[in-house]
mmCIF file with all atom_site columns, C-alpha atoms in Angstrom:
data_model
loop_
_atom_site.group_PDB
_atom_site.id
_atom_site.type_symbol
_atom_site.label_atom_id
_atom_site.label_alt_id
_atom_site.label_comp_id
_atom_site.label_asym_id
_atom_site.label_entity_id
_atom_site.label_seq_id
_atom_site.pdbx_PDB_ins_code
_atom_site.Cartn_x
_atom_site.Cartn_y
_atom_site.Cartn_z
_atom_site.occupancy
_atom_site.B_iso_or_equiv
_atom_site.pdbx_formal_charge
_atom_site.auth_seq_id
_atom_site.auth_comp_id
_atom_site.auth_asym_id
_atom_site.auth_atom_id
_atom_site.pdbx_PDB_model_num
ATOM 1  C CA . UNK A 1 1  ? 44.760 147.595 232.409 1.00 73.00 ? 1  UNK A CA 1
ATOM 2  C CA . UNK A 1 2  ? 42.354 144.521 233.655 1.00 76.00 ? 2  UNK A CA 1
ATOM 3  C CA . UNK A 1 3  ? 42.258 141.585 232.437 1.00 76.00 ? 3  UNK A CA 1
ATOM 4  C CA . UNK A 1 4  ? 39.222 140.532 230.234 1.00 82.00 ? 4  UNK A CA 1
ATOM 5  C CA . UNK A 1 5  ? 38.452 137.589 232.361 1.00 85.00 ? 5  UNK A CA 1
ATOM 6  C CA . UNK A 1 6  ? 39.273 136.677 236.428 1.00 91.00 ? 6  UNK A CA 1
ATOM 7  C CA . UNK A 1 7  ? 38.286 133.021 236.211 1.00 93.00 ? 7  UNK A CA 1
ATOM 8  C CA . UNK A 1 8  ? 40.986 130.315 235.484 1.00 93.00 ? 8  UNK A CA 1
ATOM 9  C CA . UNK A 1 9  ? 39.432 127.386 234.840 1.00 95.00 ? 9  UNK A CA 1
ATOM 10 C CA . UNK A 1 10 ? 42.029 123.773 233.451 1.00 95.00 ? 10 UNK A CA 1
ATOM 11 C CA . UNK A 1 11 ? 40.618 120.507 233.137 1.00 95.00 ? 11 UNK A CA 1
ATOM 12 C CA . UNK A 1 12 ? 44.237 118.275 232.565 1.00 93.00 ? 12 UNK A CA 1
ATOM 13 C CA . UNK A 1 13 ? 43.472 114.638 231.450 1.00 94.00 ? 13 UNK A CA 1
ATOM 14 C CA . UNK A 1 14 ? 45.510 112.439 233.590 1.00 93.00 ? 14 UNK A CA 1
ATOM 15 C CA . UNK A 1 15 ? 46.596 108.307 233.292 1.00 93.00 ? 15 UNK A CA 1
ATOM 16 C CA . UNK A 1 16 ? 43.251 105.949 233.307 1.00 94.00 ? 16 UNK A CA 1
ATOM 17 C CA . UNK A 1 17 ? 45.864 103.000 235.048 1.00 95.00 ? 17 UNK A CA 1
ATOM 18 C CA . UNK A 1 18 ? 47.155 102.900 238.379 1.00 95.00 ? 18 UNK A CA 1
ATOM 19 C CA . UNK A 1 19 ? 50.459 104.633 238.229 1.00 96.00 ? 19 UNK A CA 1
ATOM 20 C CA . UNK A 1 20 ? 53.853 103.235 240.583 1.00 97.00 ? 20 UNK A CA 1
ATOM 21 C CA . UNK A 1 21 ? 57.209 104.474 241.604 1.00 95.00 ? 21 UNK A CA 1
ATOM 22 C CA . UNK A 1 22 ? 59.525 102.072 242.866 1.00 97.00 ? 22 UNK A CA 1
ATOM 23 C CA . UNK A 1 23 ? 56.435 99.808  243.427 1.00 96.00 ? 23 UNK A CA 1
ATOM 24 C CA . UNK A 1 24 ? 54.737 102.030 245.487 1.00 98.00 ? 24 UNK A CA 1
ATOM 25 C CA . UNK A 1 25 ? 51.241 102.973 244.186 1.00 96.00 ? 25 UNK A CA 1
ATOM 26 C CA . UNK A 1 26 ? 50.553 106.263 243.734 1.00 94.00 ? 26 UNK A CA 1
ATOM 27 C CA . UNK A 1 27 ? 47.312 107.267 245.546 1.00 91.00 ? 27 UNK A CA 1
ATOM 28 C CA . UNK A 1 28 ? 45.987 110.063 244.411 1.00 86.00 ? 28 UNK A CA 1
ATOM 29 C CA . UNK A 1 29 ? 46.903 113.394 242.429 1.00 88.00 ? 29 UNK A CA 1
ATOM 30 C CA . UNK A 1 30 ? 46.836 117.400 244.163 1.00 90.00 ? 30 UNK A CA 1
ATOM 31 C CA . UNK A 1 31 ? 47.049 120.313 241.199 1.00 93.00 ? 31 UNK A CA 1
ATOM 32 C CA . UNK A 1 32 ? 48.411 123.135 242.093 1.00 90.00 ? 32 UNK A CA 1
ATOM 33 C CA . UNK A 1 33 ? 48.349 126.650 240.578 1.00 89.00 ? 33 UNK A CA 1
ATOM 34 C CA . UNK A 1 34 ? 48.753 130.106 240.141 1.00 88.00 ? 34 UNK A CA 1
ATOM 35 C CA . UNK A 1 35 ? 46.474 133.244 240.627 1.00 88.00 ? 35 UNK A CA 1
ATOM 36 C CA . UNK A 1 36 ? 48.396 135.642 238.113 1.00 85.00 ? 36 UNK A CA 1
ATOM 37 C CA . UNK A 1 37 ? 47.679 139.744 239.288 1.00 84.00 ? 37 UNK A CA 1
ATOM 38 C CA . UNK A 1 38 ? 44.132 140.571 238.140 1.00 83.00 ? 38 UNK A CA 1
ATOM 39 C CA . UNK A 1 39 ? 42.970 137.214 238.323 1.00 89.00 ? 39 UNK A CA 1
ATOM 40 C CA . UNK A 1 40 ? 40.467 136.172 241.321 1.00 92.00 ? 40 UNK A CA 1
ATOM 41 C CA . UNK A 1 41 ? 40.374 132.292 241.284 1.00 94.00 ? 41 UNK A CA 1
ATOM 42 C CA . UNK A 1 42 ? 41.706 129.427 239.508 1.00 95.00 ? 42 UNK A CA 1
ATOM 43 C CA . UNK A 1 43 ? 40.501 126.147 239.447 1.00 96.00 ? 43 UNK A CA 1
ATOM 44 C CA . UNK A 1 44 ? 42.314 122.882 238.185 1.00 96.00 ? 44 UNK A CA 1
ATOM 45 C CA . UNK A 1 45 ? 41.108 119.732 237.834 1.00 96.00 ? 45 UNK A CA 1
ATOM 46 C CA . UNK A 1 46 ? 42.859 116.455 236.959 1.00 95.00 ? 46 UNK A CA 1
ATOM 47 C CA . UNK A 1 47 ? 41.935 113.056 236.352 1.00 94.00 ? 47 UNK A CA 1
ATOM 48 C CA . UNK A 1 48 ? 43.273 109.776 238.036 1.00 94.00 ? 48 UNK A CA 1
ATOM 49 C CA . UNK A 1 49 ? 41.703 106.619 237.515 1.00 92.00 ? 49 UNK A CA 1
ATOM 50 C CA . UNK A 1 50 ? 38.256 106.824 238.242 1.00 88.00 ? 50 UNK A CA 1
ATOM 51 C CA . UNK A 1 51 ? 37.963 110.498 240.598 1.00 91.00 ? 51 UNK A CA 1
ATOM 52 C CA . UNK A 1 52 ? 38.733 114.156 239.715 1.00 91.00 ? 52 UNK A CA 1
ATOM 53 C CA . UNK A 1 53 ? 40.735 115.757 242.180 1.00 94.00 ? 53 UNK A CA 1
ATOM 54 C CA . UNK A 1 54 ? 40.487 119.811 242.169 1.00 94.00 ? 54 UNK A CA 1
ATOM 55 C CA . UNK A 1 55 ? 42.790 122.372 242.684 1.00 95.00 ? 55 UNK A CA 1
ATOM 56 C CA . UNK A 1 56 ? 41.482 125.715 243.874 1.00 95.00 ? 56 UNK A CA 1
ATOM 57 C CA . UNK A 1 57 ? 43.323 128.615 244.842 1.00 94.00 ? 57 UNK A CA 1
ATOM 58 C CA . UNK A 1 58 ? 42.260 132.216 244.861 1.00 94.00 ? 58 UNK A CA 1
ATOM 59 C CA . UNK A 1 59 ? 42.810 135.995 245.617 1.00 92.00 ? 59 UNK A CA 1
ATOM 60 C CA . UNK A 1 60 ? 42.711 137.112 248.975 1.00 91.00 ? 60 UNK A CA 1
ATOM 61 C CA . UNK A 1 61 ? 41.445 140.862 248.383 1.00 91.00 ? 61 UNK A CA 1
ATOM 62 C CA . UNK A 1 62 ? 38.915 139.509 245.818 1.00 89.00 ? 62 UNK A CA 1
ATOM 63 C CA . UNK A 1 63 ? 37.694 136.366 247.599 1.00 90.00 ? 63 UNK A CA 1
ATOM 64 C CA . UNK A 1 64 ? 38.191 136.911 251.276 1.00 92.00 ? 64 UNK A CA 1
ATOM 65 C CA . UNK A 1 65 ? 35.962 133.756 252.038 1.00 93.00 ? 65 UNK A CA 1
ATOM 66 C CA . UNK A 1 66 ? 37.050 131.342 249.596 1.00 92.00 ? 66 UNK A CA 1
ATOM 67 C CA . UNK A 1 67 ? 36.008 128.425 251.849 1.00 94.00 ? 67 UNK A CA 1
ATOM 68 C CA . UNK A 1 68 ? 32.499 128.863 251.127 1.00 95.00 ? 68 UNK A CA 1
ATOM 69 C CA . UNK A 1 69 ? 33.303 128.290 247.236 1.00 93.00 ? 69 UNK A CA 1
ATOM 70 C CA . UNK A 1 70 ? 34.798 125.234 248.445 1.00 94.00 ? 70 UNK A CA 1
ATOM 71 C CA . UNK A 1 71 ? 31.512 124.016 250.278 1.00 96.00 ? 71 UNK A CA 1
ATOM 72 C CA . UNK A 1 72 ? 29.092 124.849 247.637 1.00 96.00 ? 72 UNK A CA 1
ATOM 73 C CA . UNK A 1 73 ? 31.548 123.190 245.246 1.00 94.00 ? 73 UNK A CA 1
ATOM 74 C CA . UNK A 1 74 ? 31.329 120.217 247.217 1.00 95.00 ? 74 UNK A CA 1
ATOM 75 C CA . UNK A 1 75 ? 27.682 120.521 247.576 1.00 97.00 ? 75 UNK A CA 1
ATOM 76 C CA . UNK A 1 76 ? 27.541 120.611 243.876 1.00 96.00 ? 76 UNK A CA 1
ATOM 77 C CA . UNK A 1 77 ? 29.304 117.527 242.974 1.00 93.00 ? 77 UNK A CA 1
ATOM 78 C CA . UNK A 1 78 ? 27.414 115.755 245.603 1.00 95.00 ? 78 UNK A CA 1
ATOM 79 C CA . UNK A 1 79 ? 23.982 116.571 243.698 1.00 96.00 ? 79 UNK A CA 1
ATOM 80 C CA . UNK A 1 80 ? 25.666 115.315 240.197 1.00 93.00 ? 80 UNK A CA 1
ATOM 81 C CA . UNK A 1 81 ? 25.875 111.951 241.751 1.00 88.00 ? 81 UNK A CA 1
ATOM 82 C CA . UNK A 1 82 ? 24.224 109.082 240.689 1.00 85.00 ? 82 UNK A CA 1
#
C-alpha cells in the first residue's frame, strides 16, 4: 500500500538565546532525519537565534539528483531576502 503523501516537511522551534556547554558556545544547529519506505524527501528545519538551519535528506530511487533541490532551495531563500 502507498503512502498518501511522500513529502516530510518539520519546522522545530528552537532556543531564541545563545546556548553553552561547559562555556563553550554552541554555534549552530544540523537536523537530521529519516526517509521512512514510501517516502521521497524530508525536510527539517530548526531555529537558532536569528537563522534557520535545514535538514534535507531524500530517496535515492525517487530523487536521484537531490542536489539540484538543494540549489533551487538556496536560490529560493536568497530571493525572500530583504
Amino acid at each position: 500500500v502507498s503512502p498518501m503523501f511522500n513529502l516530510v516537511i518539520s519546522n522545530v522551534p528552537g532556543p531564541k538565546e545563545t546556548l553553552h556547554l561547559n562555556g563553550a558556545e554552541m554555534l549552530a544547529t544540523y537536523p537530521v532525519s529519516l526517509v521512512l519506505h514510501g517516502y521521497a524527501l524530508n525536510i527539517t528545519v530548526v531555529s537558532y537565534k536569528n537563522s534557520l538551519e535545514f535538514g534535507v535528506i531524500g530517496c535515492r530511487d525517487t530523487l536521484p539528483h537531490i542536489q539540484r533541490f538543494l540549489v533551487y532551495l538556496e536560490e529560493s531563500l536568497v530571493e525572500l531576502e530583504p
